[in-house]
Amino acid sequence: MNYPPTITRELIAGMSPEVFPGQIVVVDRPEEVKKALVCLEASGLVGFDTETRPNFSKKDSHKVCLIQVSTDRICYLFRLNRLGGVPAKLKGFLENGQITKIGLSLLDDFHALRKLSPIDPDGFIDLQKFVLPFGIQESSLRKIYAILFGRKISKRAQLSNWEADTLTASMQRYAALDAWACLRIYQRLTLHP
């Protein structure tokens, strides 16, 4: 299939918004981590993303506070700021090369995660490189997704305070959608290139 190499913001603006269709589970207590990872490890193929509280000045510096990992049906939101950093079992999952993890701009995510824990990620595929052989020259998740599915990913919640006491429903949906969209892009290009 031939995909357009680029897409305009104006074209995306006219598209219907995408919605994550699955279940969202917030993991903010250490005892919940193992159960979440059992589900994710059984899947063998997941979408991945992280969120950090935005910096509004050069003096601000925030750490990654959320890792999103999604299967087709369920997305787990690991609240690192509530878990006291990257739990050992989650670190093991991120370093497990037997589980394929799909993300975008992964070097930035890895750099930020290494500020919390000495992580040696394995089993990751970065969509920015993966889409190139398909003729797609865009590097943003929003544009790649729009090219492949004709739907837009809203970025309204992107500048939220991810360290807040509670993640609102819209924040949870946004976070889950980003991880799931990475997985969906990979599946589309590998199953229906």
Short mmCIF file of C-alpha atoms in Angstrom, two decimals, residues 37 40-46 69 92-102 122-125:
data_model
loop_
_atom_site.label_atom_id
_atom_site.label_comp_id
_atom_site.label_asym_id
_atom_site.label_seq_id
_atom_site.Cartn_x
_atom_site.Cartn_y
_atom_site.Cartn_z
CA LEU A 37 3.04 -7.10 34.27
CA LEU A 40 1.51 -7.36 29.63
CA GLU A 41 4.08 -10.15 29.45
CA ALA A 42 1.40 -12.58 28.23
CA SER A 43 0.67 -10.23 25.34
CA GLY A 44 4.25 -10.22 24.05
CA LEU A 45 3.60 -7.08 21.97
CA VAL A 46 2.73 -3.74 23.57
CA VAL A 69 2.01 0.27 28.41
CA GLY A 92 12.88 -6.08 34.36
CA PHE A 93 9.96 -5.77 31.94
CA LEU A 94 11.58 -2.82 30.17
CA GLU A 95 14.84 -4.78 29.85
CA ASN A 96 13.15 -7.99 28.61
CA GLY A 97 14.04 -8.45 24.94
CA GLN A 98 11.44 -11.21 24.56
CA ILE A 99 8.62 -8.68 24.75
CA THR A 100 8.31 -6.29 21.81
CA LYS A 101 7.60 -2.75 22.92
CA ILE A 102 6.59 -0.13 20.35
CA ASP A 122 15.62 -4.08 25.26
CA GLY A 123 12.97 -5.25 22.81
CA PHE A 124 11.97 -1.74 21.73
CA ILE A 125 11.06 -0.57 18.22
#
